[in-house]
Amino acid sequence: FRVVDMLKCFLKRGPGGMLKEIENVISDYHWMSREVDRLYTILWGSAGPKPFSERLIAQYGIEATLPKGSSIKSQAELEAMDRRERKLIEKLQRYEAMTTAVEKDRDLLEEELHRTIYDCMMDGMSYRAIGKHLGISRGKFYREKETILNTLSQKDQKSHIVQFLRNEKIAV
């Protein structure tokens, strides 16, 4: 049932539909990563989880024996939260999954030019600015961008973006 619906959605999008969705996810990375930080601040009072190096700082004296609190909400706290906070957490989890997928898919690109274009797209640069930055023509940029998108869509078993988009379609 769901597979059939997913295929119908895929066919409705047309031949370049999946490529356009992949492109949109990469281009949206810039504002989505900022939105993840904003949501962390709203929900937990700090921008994102602490880096690994900050979590492993040794404590001495009485501070070492005191109980440590967790920045992650417990199940009891989650049940007590109002509807708005639950929606924010759902949004945060979705955006985190999307930004993580974009970051991981960079490793699927083999050519350095493609990685650079991908990074510039992630940084939110316009296509004209990317072409100017790399010193390539607009036509060359669009060909390279299409190569990147085709590479990611063809590596659909490895591509985290494609898997994310598929999971989004199934959930809807």
Coordinates of N, CA, C and O in Angstrom, one line a residue:
F1 N 0.8 -1.2 0.0 CA 0.0 0.0 0.0 C 0.9 1.3 0.0 O 0.8 2.1 -0.9
R2 N 1.7 1.4 1.0 CA 2.6 2.6 1.1 C 3.6 2.7 -0.1 O 3.9 3.7 -0.5
V3 N 4.1 1.5 -0.5 CA 5.1 1.5 -1.6 C 4.4 2.0 -2.8 O 5.0 2.7 -3.6
V4 N 3.2 1.5 -3.1 CA 2.4 2.0 -4.3 C 2.2 3.5 -4.2 O 2.4 4.2 -5.2
D5 N 1.8 4.0 -3.1 CA 1.7 5.5 -2.9 C 3.0 6.2 -3.2 O 3.0 7.3 -3.8
M6 N 4.1 5.6 -2.6 CA 5.4 6.3 -2.8 C 5.7 6.3 -4.3 O 6.2 7.3 -4.8
L7 N 5.5 5.2 -5.0 CA 5.8 5.2 -6.4 C 5.0 6.2 -7.2 O 5.4 6.8 -8.1
K8 N 3.7 6.3 -6.8 CA 2.8 7.3 -7.5 C 3.4 8.7 -7.3 O 3.4 9.5 -8.2
C9 N 3.8 9.0 -6.0 CA 4.3 10.3 -5.7 C 5.6 10.5 -6.6 O 5.8 11.6 -7.1
F10 N 6.4 9.5 -6.7 CA 7.7 9.6 -7.4 C 7.4 9.9 -8.9 O 8.0 10.7 -9.5
L11 N 6.4 9.2 -9.5 CA 6.1 9.3 -10.9 C 5.4 10.7 -11.1 O 5.7 11.3 -12.2
K12 N 4.7 11.2 -10.2 CA 4.1 12.6 -10.3 C 5.1 13.6 -10.4 O 4.9 14.7 -11.0
R13 N 6.2 13.4 -9.7 CA 7.3 14.5 -9.7 C 8.0 14.6 -11.0 O 8.6 15.6 -11.2
G14 N 7.9 13.7 -11.8 CA 8.5 13.8 -13.1 C 10.0 13.3 -13.1 O 10.5 12.9 -12.1
P15 N 10.6 13.3 -14.3 CA 12.0 12.7 -14.3 C 13.0 13.5 -13.5 O 13.9 12.9 -13.0
G16 N 12.9 14.8 -13.4 CA 13.9 15.5 -12.6 C 13.4 15.9 -11.2 O 14.0 16.6 -10.5
G17 N 12.3 15.3 -10.8 CA 11.7 15.6 -9.5 C 12.6 15.3 -8.3 O 12.8 16.1 -7.4
M18 N 13.1 14.1 -8.3 CA 14.0 13.7 -7.2 C 15.3 14.6 -7.2 O 15.7 14.9 -6.1
L19 N 15.8 14.9 -8.4 CA 17.0 15.7 -8.4 C 16.7 17.1 -7.8 O 17.5 17.7 -7.1
K20 N 15.6 17.7 -8.1 CA 15.2 19.0 -7.6 C 15.0 18.9 -6.1 O 15.4 19.9 -5.4
E21 N 14.5 17.8 -5.6 CA 14.3 17.7 -4.2 C 15.7 17.6 -3.5 O 15.9 18.2 -2.4
I22 N 16.6 16.8 -4.1 CA 17.9 16.7 -3.5 C 18.6 18.1 -3.5 O 19.2 18.5 -2.5
E23 N 18.5 18.8 -4.6 CA 19.0 20.2 -4.7 C 18.4 21.1 -3.6 O 19.2 21.8 -3.0
N24 N 17.1 21.0 -3.4 CA 16.5 21.8 -2.4 C 17.0 21.5 -1.0 O 17.2 22.4 -0.2
V25 N 17.2 20.2 -0.7 CA 17.7 19.9 0.6 C 19.1 20.4 0.9 O 19.4 20.9 1.9
I26 N 19.9 20.3 -0.2 CA 21.3 20.8 0.0 C 21.3 22.4 0.2 O 22.0 22.9 1.0
S27 N 20.5 23.0 -0.6 CA 20.4 24.5 -0.6 C 19.8 25.0 0.8 O 20.1 26.0 1.3
D28 N 18.8 24.2 1.3 CA 18.2 24.5 2.6 C 19.1 24.3 3.8 O 18.7 24.7 4.9
Y29 N 20.2 23.6 3.6 CA 21.1 23.3 4.7 C 21.5 24.5 5.5 O 21.5 24.5 6.7
H30 N 21.8 25.6 4.8 CA 22.3 26.8 5.4 C 21.3 27.3 6.5 O 21.7 27.5 7.7
W31 N 20.1 27.5 6.1 CA 19.2 28.1 7.1 C 18.7 27.0 8.1 O 18.4 27.4 9.2
M32 N 18.7 25.8 7.7 CA 18.2 24.7 8.6 C 19.2 24.5 9.7 O 18.7 24.3 10.9
S33 N 20.5 24.6 9.5 CA 21.4 24.4 10.6 C 21.3 25.6 11.6 O 21.4 25.4 12.8
R34 N 21.0 26.8 11.1 CA 20.8 27.9 12.0 C 19.5 27.7 12.8 O 19.4 28.0 14.0
E35 N 18.5 27.2 12.1 CA 17.2 26.9 12.8 C 17.4 25.8 13.9 O 16.8 25.9 14.9
V36 N 18.2 24.8 13.6 CA 18.5 23.8 14.7 C 19.1 24.5 15.9 O 18.7 24.2 17.0
D37 N 20.0 25.3 15.7 CA 20.6 26.0 16.9 C 19.6 26.9 17.6 O 19.6 26.9 18.8
R38 N 18.7 27.6 16.9 CA 17.7 28.4 17.5 C 16.7 27.5 18.3 O 16.4 27.9 19.4
L39 N 16.3 26.4 17.7 CA 15.4 25.5 18.4 C 16.0 24.9 19.7 O 15.4 24.8 20.7
Y40 N 17.3 24.6 19.6 CA 18.0 24.1 20.8 C 18.0 25.2 21.9 O 17.8 24.9 23.1
T41 N 18.2 26.4 21.5 CA 18.2 27.5 22.5 C 16.9 27.7 23.1 O 16.7 27.8 24.3
I42 N 15.8 27.6 22.3 CA 14.4 27.7 22.8 C 14.1 26.6 23.8 O 13.6 26.8 24.9
L43 N 14.4 25.4 23.4 CA 14.0 24.2 24.2 C 14.9 23.9 25.4 O 14.4 23.6 26.4
W44 N 16.2 24.1 25.2 CA 17.1 23.7 26.3 C 18.0 24.8 26.8 O 18.9 24.6 27.7
G45 N 17.9 26.0 26.2 CA 18.7 27.1 26.7 C 20.2 27.2 26.2 O 20.9 28.0 26.7
S46 N 20.6 26.3 25.4 CA 21.9 26.4 24.8 C 21.9 25.9 23.3 O 21.0 25.2 22.9
A47 N 22.8 26.4 22.5 CA 22.8 26.1 21.1 C 23.5 24.8 20.9 O 24.7 24.7 20.7
G48 N 22.7 23.7 20.8 CA 23.2 22.4 20.5 C 23.8 21.7 21.6 O 24.2 22.2 22.6
P49 N 24.0 20.4 21.4 CA 24.7 19.6 22.5 C 26.2 20.0 22.5 O 26.7 20.4 21.6
K50 N 26.7 19.8 23.7 CA 28.1 20.2 23.9 C 29.0 19.3 23.1 O 28.8 18.1 23.0
P51 N 30.1 19.8 22.6 CA 31.1 19.0 21.9 C 31.7 17.9 22.8 O 31.7 18.1 24.0
F52 N 32.2 16.8 22.2 CA 32.7 15.7 23.0 C 33.8 16.2 23.9 O 33.9 15.7 25.1
S53 N 34.7 17.1 23.5 CA 35.8 17.5 24.3 C 35.3 18.3 25.6 O 36.0 18.2 26.6
E54 N 34.2 19.0 25.5 CA 33.7 19.7 26.6 C 33.0 18.8 27.6 O 32.9 19.1 28.8
R55 N 32.5 17.7 27.2 CA 31.8 16.8 28.1 C 32.8 16.0 28.9 O 32.4 15.4 29.9
L56 N 34.0 15.9 28.5 CA 35.0 15.0 29.3 C 36.0 15.8 30.1 O 37.1 15.3 30.4
I57 N 35.6 16.9 30.6 CA 36.4 17.7 31.4 C 36.4 17.2 32.8 O 35.3 17.0 33.4
A58 N 37.5 16.9 33.4 CA 37.6 16.3 34.8 C 37.1 17.3 35.8 O 37.4 18.5 35.7
Q59 N 36.4 16.9 36.8 CA 36.0 17.7 37.9 C 36.7 17.2 39.2 O 36.8 16.0 39.4
Y60 N 37.0 18.1 40.1 CA 37.7 17.8 41.3 C 36.9 18.3 42.5 O 36.1 19.2 42.4
G61 N 37.2 17.7 43.6 CA 36.6 18.1 44.9 C 35.1 17.8 45.0 O 34.7 16.7 44.5
I62 N 34.3 18.6 45.6 CA 32.9 18.3 45.9 C 32.1 18.2 44.6 O 31.1 17.5 44.5
E63 N 32.5 19.0 43.6 CA 31.8 19.0 42.3 C 31.8 17.7 41.6 O 30.9 17.3 40.9
A64 N 32.8 16.9 41.9 CA 32.9 15.6 41.2 C 31.9 14.6 41.8 O 31.5 13.7 41.1
T65 N 31.5 14.8 43.0 CA 30.6 13.9 43.7 C 29.1 14.3 43.5 O 28.2 13.5 43.8
L66 N 28.8 15.5 43.1 CA 27.5 16.0 42.9 C 26.8 15.3 41.7 O 27.5 15.0 40.7
P67 N 25.5 15.1 41.8 CA 24.8 14.5 40.6 C 24.8 15.4 39.4 O 24.8 16.6 39.6
K68 N 24.9 14.8 38.3 CA 25.0 15.6 37.0 C 23.6 15.6 36.4 O 23.0 14.5 36.2
G69 N 23.1 16.7 36.0 CA 21.9 16.8 35.3 C 22.0 16.5 33.8 O 23.1 16.6 33.2
S70 N 21.0 16.2 33.1 CA 21.0 15.9 31.7 C 20.3 17.0 31.0 O 19.2 17.5 31.4
S71 N 20.8 17.5 29.8 CA 20.2 18.5 29.1 C 19.0 17.9 28.2 O 18.2 18.6 27.7
I72 N 18.9 16.6 28.1 CA 17.9 15.9 27.4 C 16.7 15.8 28.3 O 16.8 15.4 29.5
K73 N 15.5 16.0 27.8 CA 14.3 16.0 28.6 C 13.9 14.5 28.9 O 14.0 13.7 28.0
S74 N 13.5 14.2 30.1 CA 13.1 12.9 30.5 C 11.7 12.6 29.9 O 11.0 13.5 29.5
Q75 N 11.2 11.4 30.0 CA 9.9 11.0 29.5 C 8.8 11.7 30.3 O 7.9 12.2 29.7
A76 N 9.0 11.9 31.6 CA 8.0 12.6 32.4 C 7.9 14.0 32.0 O 6.8 14.6 31.9
E77 N 9.1 14.7 31.7 CA 9.0 16.1 31.3 C 8.4 16.2 29.9 O 7.7 17.1 29.6
L78 N 8.7 15.2 29.0 CA 8.1 15.3 27.7 C 6.6 15.2 27.7 O 5.9 15.9 27.0
E79 N 6.0 14.3 28.6 CA 4.6 14.2 28.7 C 3.9 15.4 29.3 O 2.8 15.8 29.0
A80 N 4.7 16.2 30.1 CA 4.1 17.4 30.7 C 4.2 18.6 29.8 O 3.6 19.6 30.1
M81 N 5.0 18.5 28.8 CA 5.2 19.7 27.9 C 3.9 20.0 27.1 O 3.1 19.2 26.9
D82 N 3.8 21.2 26.8 CA 2.6 21.6 26.0 C 2.8 21.3 24.5 O 3.9 20.9 24.1
R83 N 1.7 21.4 23.8 CA 1.7 21.0 22.4 C 2.8 21.8 21.5 O 3.4 21.2 20.7
R84 N 3.0 23.0 21.8 CA 3.9 23.8 21.1 C 5.4 23.2 21.2 O 6.1 23.1 20.2
E85 N 5.7 22.9 22.4 CA 7.1 22.3 22.6 C 7.2 21.0 21.9 O 8.3 20.7 21.4
R86 N 6.2 20.2 21.9 CA 6.3 18.9 21.2 C 6.5 19.1 19.7 O 7.2 18.4 19.1
K87 N 5.8 20.1 19.2 CA 5.9 20.4 17.7 C 7.3 20.9 17.5 O 7.9 20.6 16.4
L88 N 7.9 21.7 18.4 CA 9.2 22.2 18.2 C 10.2 21.1 18.2 O 11.2 21.1 17.4
I89 N 10.0 20.1 19.1 CA 10.9 19.0 19.2 C 10.8 18.1 17.9 O 11.8 17.7 17.4
E90 N 9.6 17.9 17.4 CA 9.5 17.2 16.1 C 10.2 17.9 15.0 O 10.9 17.3 14.2
K91 N 10.0 19.2 14.9 CA 10.7 20.0 13.9 C 12.2 19.9 14.0 O 12.9 19.8 13.1
L92 N 12.7 20.0 15.3 CA 14.1 19.9 15.5 C 14.6 18.6 15.1 O 15.7 18.5 14.4
Q93 N 14.0 17.5 15.4 CA 14.4 16.2 15.0 C 14.5 16.0 13.5 O 15.4 15.5 12.9
R94 N 13.4 16.6 12.8 CA 13.4 16.5 11.4 C 14.5 17.3 10.7 O 15.2 16.8 9.8
Y95 N 14.7 18.5 11.2 CA 15.8 19.3 10.7 C 17.2 18.8 11.0 O 18.1 18.8 10.2
E96 N 17.4 18.2 12.2 CA 18.6 17.6 12.5 C 18.9 16.4 11.6 O 20.0 16.2 11.1
A97 N 17.9 15.6 11.3 CA 18.1 14.5 10.4 C 18.4 14.9 9.0 O 19.3 14.4 8.3
M98 N 17.8 16.0 8.6 CA 18.1 16.6 7.2 C 19.5 17.1 7.1 O 20.2 16.8 6.2
T99 N 19.9 17.9 8.1 CA 21.3 18.5 8.1 C 22.3 17.4 8.2 O 23.4 17.5 7.5
T100 N 22.1 16.4 9.0 CA 23.0 15.3 9.1 C 23.2 14.5 7.8 O 24.3 14.2 7.4
A101 N 22.0 14.3 7.1 CA 22.1 13.7 5.8 C 22.9 14.4 4.8 O 23.7 13.9 4.1
V102 N 22.7 15.8 4.8 CA 23.5 16.6 3.9 C 25.0 16.5 4.2 O 25.8 16.4 3.3
E103 N 25.3 16.6 5.5 CA 26.7 16.5 5.9 C 27.4 15.2 5.5 O 28.5 15.1 5.0
K104 N 26.7 14.1 5.7 CA 27.2 12.8 5.4 C 27.4 12.5 3.9 O 28.3 11.8 3.5
D105 N 26.4 13.1 3.1 CA 26.5 12.8 1.7 C 27.7 13.5 1.0 O 28.0 13.2 -0.2
R106 N 28.3 14.5 1.6 CA 29.4 15.1 1.0 C 30.5 14.1 0.7 O 31.3 14.2 -0.3
D107 N 30.6 13.1 1.6 CA 31.7 12.1 1.4 C 31.5 11.2 0.2 O 32.4 10.4 -0.2
L108 N 30.3 11.2 -0.4 CA 30.0 10.3 -1.5 C 30.6 10.9 -2.8 O 30.7 10.3 -3.8
L109 N 30.9 12.2 -2.8 CA 31.5 12.9 -3.9 C 33.0 12.7 -4.0 O 33.7 12.8 -3.0
E110 N 33.5 12.3 -5.1 CA 34.9 11.9 -5.3 C 35.7 13.1 -5.8 O 36.9 13.2 -5.3
E111 N 35.2 13.9 -6.7 CA 36.0 15.0 -7.2 C 36.0 16.2 -6.3 O 35.0 16.5 -5.7
E112 N 37.2 16.8 -6.2 CA 37.3 18.0 -5.3 C 36.5 19.1 -5.8 O 35.9 19.9 -4.9
L113 N 36.3 19.3 -7.1 CA 35.5 20.4 -7.6 C 34.0 20.2 -7.1 O 33.4 21.1 -6.7
H114 N 33.6 19.0 -7.2 CA 32.2 18.7 -6.8 C 32.0 18.9 -5.3 O 31.0 19.4 -4.9
R115 N 33.0 18.5 -4.5 CA 32.9 18.8 -3.1 C 32.9 20.3 -2.8 O 32.2 20.7 -1.9
T116 N 33.7 21.0 -3.5 CA 33.7 22.5 -3.3 C 32.4 23.1 -3.7 O 31.8 23.9 -2.9
I117 N 31.8 22.7 -4.8 CA 30.5 23.2 -5.2 C 29.4 22.8 -4.1 O 28.6 23.6 -3.7
Y118 N 29.5 21.6 -3.7 CA 28.6 21.1 -2.7 C 28.7 21.9 -1.4 O 27.7 22.4 -0.8
D119 N 29.9 22.2 -1.0 CA 30.2 23.0 0.2 C 29.6 24.4 0.1 O 29.0 25.0 1.0
C120 N 29.8 25.0 -1.1 CA 29.3 26.4 -1.4 C 27.8 26.4 -1.4 O 27.1 27.3 -0.9
M121 N 27.2 25.3 -1.9 CA 25.7 25.2 -1.9 C 25.2 25.1 -0.4 O 24.2 25.7 -0.1
M122 N 25.9 24.3 0.4 CA 25.6 24.2 1.8 C 25.7 25.5 2.5 O 25.0 25.8 3.5
D123 N 26.7 26.3 2.1 CA 26.9 27.6 2.8 C 25.8 28.7 2.3 O 25.9 29.8 2.8
G124 N 25.0 28.3 1.4 CA 23.9 29.2 1.0 C 24.3 30.2 -0.1 O 23.6 31.2 -0.3
M125 N 25.4 30.0 -0.8 CA 25.8 30.9 -1.8 C 24.9 30.7 -3.0 O 24.4 29.6 -3.3
S126 N 24.7 31.8 -3.8 CA 23.9 31.8 -5.0 C 24.8 31.0 -6.1 O 26.0 31.0 -6.0
Y127 N 24.1 30.5 -7.1 CA 24.8 29.8 -8.1 C 25.7 30.7 -8.9 O 26.8 30.3 -9.3
R128 N 25.3 31.9 -9.1 CA 26.2 32.9 -9.7 C 27.4 33.2 -8.9 O 28.6 33.2 -9.5
A129 N 27.3 33.3 -7.6 CA 28.4 33.5 -6.7 C 29.4 32.3 -6.7 O 30.6 32.5 -6.6
I130 N 28.8 31.1 -6.7 CA 29.6 29.9 -6.8 C 30.5 29.9 -8.0 O 31.7 29.6 -8.0
G131 N 29.8 30.2 -9.2 CA 30.6 30.2 -10.4 C 31.7 31.2 -10.5 O 32.8 30.9 -10.9
K132 N 31.4 32.4 -9.9 CA 32.4 33.4 -9.9 C 33.5 33.1 -8.9 O 34.7 33.3 -9.2
H133 N 33.1 32.5 -7.8 CA 34.1 32.1 -6.8 C 35.1 31.0 -7.3 O 36.3 31.1 -7.1
L134 N 34.6 30.1 -8.1 CA 35.4 29.0 -8.7 C 36.0 29.4 -10.0 O 36.8 28.7 -10.6
G135 N 35.6 30.5 -10.6 CA 36.1 30.9 -11.9 C 35.7 30.1 -13.0 O 36.4 29.8 -14.0
I136 N 34.4 29.6 -13.0 CA 33.9 28.7 -14.1 C 32.6 29.4 -14.6 O 32.0 30.2 -14.0
S137 N 32.3 29.1 -15.9 CA 31.2 29.7 -16.5 C 29.9 29.1 -15.9 O 29.9 28.1 -15.2
R138 N 28.8 29.8 -16.2 CA 27.5 29.4 -15.7 C 27.1 28.0 -16.2 O 26.6 27.2 -15.5
G139 N 27.4 27.8 -17.5 CA 27.0 26.5 -18.1 C 27.8 25.4 -17.5 O 27.3 24.3 -17.2
K140 N 29.1 25.6 -17.2 CA 30.0 24.6 -16.6 C 29.5 24.3 -15.2 O 29.4 23.2 -14.7
F141 N 29.1 25.4 -14.5 CA 28.6 25.2 -13.1 C 27.3 24.3 -13.1 O 27.2 23.4 -12.3
Y142 N 26.4 24.6 -14.0 CA 25.1 23.9 -14.0 C 25.4 22.4 -14.4 O 24.7 21.5 -13.9
R143 N 26.4 22.2 -15.3 CA 26.7 20.8 -15.7 C 27.3 20.0 -14.5 O 26.9 18.9 -14.2
E144 N 28.2 20.7 -13.8 CA 28.8 20.1 -12.6 C 27.7 19.9 -11.5 O 27.8 18.8 -10.8
K145 N 26.8 20.8 -11.3 CA 25.8 20.6 -10.3 C 24.9 19.5 -10.7 O 24.5 18.7 -9.8
E146 N 24.5 19.3 -11.9 CA 23.7 18.2 -12.4 C 24.5 16.9 -12.1 O 23.9 15.9 -11.8
T147 N 25.8 16.9 -12.4 CA 26.6 15.7 -12.1 C 26.5 15.3 -10.6 O 26.4 14.1 -10.3
I148 N 26.6 16.3 -9.8 CA 26.6 16.1 -8.3 C 25.2 15.5 -8.0 O 25.1 14.4 -7.2
L149 N 24.1 16.1 -8.4 CA 22.8 15.6 -8.1 C 22.6 14.2 -8.7 O 22.0 13.3 -8.0
N150 N 23.0 13.9 -9.9 CA 22.9 12.6 -10.5 C 23.7 11.6 -9.7 O 23.2 10.4 -9.5
T151 N 24.9 11.9 -9.2 CA 25.7 11.0 -8.4 C 25.0 10.6 -7.2 O 24.9 9.5 -6.8
L152 N 24.4 11.6 -6.5 CA 23.7 11.3 -5.2 C 22.5 10.5 -5.5 O 22.2 9.6 -4.7
S153 N 21.7 10.8 -6.5 CA 20.5 10.0 -6.8 C 20.8 8.6 -7.2 O 20.1 7.7 -6.9
Q154 N 21.9 8.4 -7.9 CA 22.3 7.1 -8.4 C 22.9 6.2 -7.2 O 22.8 5.0 -7.3
K155 N 23.4 6.9 -6.2 CA 23.9 6.1 -5.1 C 22.9 6.1 -4.0 O 23.1 6.3 -2.8
D156 N 21.6 5.8 -4.4 CA 20.5 5.9 -3.5 C 20.6 5.0 -2.3 O 20.0 5.3 -1.3
Q157 N 21.3 3.9 -2.4 CA 21.5 3.0 -1.2 C 22.4 3.6 -0.2 O 22.3 3.4 1.0
K158 N 23.4 4.4 -0.7 CA 24.3 5.1 0.2 C 23.9 6.5 0.6 O 24.4 7.0 1.6
S159 N 23.2 7.2 -0.3 CA 22.8 8.6 -0.1 C 21.9 8.7 1.1 O 20.8 8.2 1.1
H160 N 22.3 9.5 2.1 CA 21.5 9.8 3.2 C 20.3 10.7 2.9 O 19.3 10.6 3.4
I161 N 20.6 11.6 1.9 CA 19.5 12.6 1.5 C 18.4 11.8 0.8 O 17.2 12.0 1.1
V162 N 18.7 10.9 -0.1 CA 17.7 10.1 -0.8 C 16.9 9.3 0.2 O 15.7 9.2 0.2
Q163 N 17.6 8.7 1.2 CA 16.9 7.9 2.2 C 16.0 8.8 3.1 O 14.9 8.4 3.4
F164 N 16.5 10.0 3.4 CA 15.7 10.9 4.2 C 14.4 11.3 3.4 O 13.3 11.3 4.0
L165 N 14.6 11.6 2.1 CA 13.4 12.0 1.3 C 12.4 10.8 1.2 O 11.2 11.0 1.2
R166 N 12.9 9.6 1.0 CA 12.0 8.4 1.0 C 11.3 8.2 2.3 O 10.1 8.0 2.3
N167 N 12.0 8.4 3.4 CA 11.3 8.3 4.7 C 10.2 9.4 4.9 O 9.2 9.1 5.5
E168 N 10.5 10.6 4.4 CA 9.5 11.7 4.5 C 8.3 11.3 3.6 O 7.2 11.6 4.1
K169 N 8.5 10.7 2.5 CA 7.4 10.4 1.6 C 6.5 9.3 2.2 O 5.3 9.3 2.1
I170 N 7.2 8.3 2.9 CA 6.4 7.2 3.5 C 5.7 7.8 4.7 O 4.5 7.4 5.0
A171 N 6.3 8.7 5.5 CA 5.6 9.3 6.7 C 4.4 10.1 6.3 O 3.4 10.2 7.1
V172 N 4.4 10.7 5.1 CA 3.2 11.5 4.7 C 2.2 10.7 4.1 O 1.4 10.0 4.4

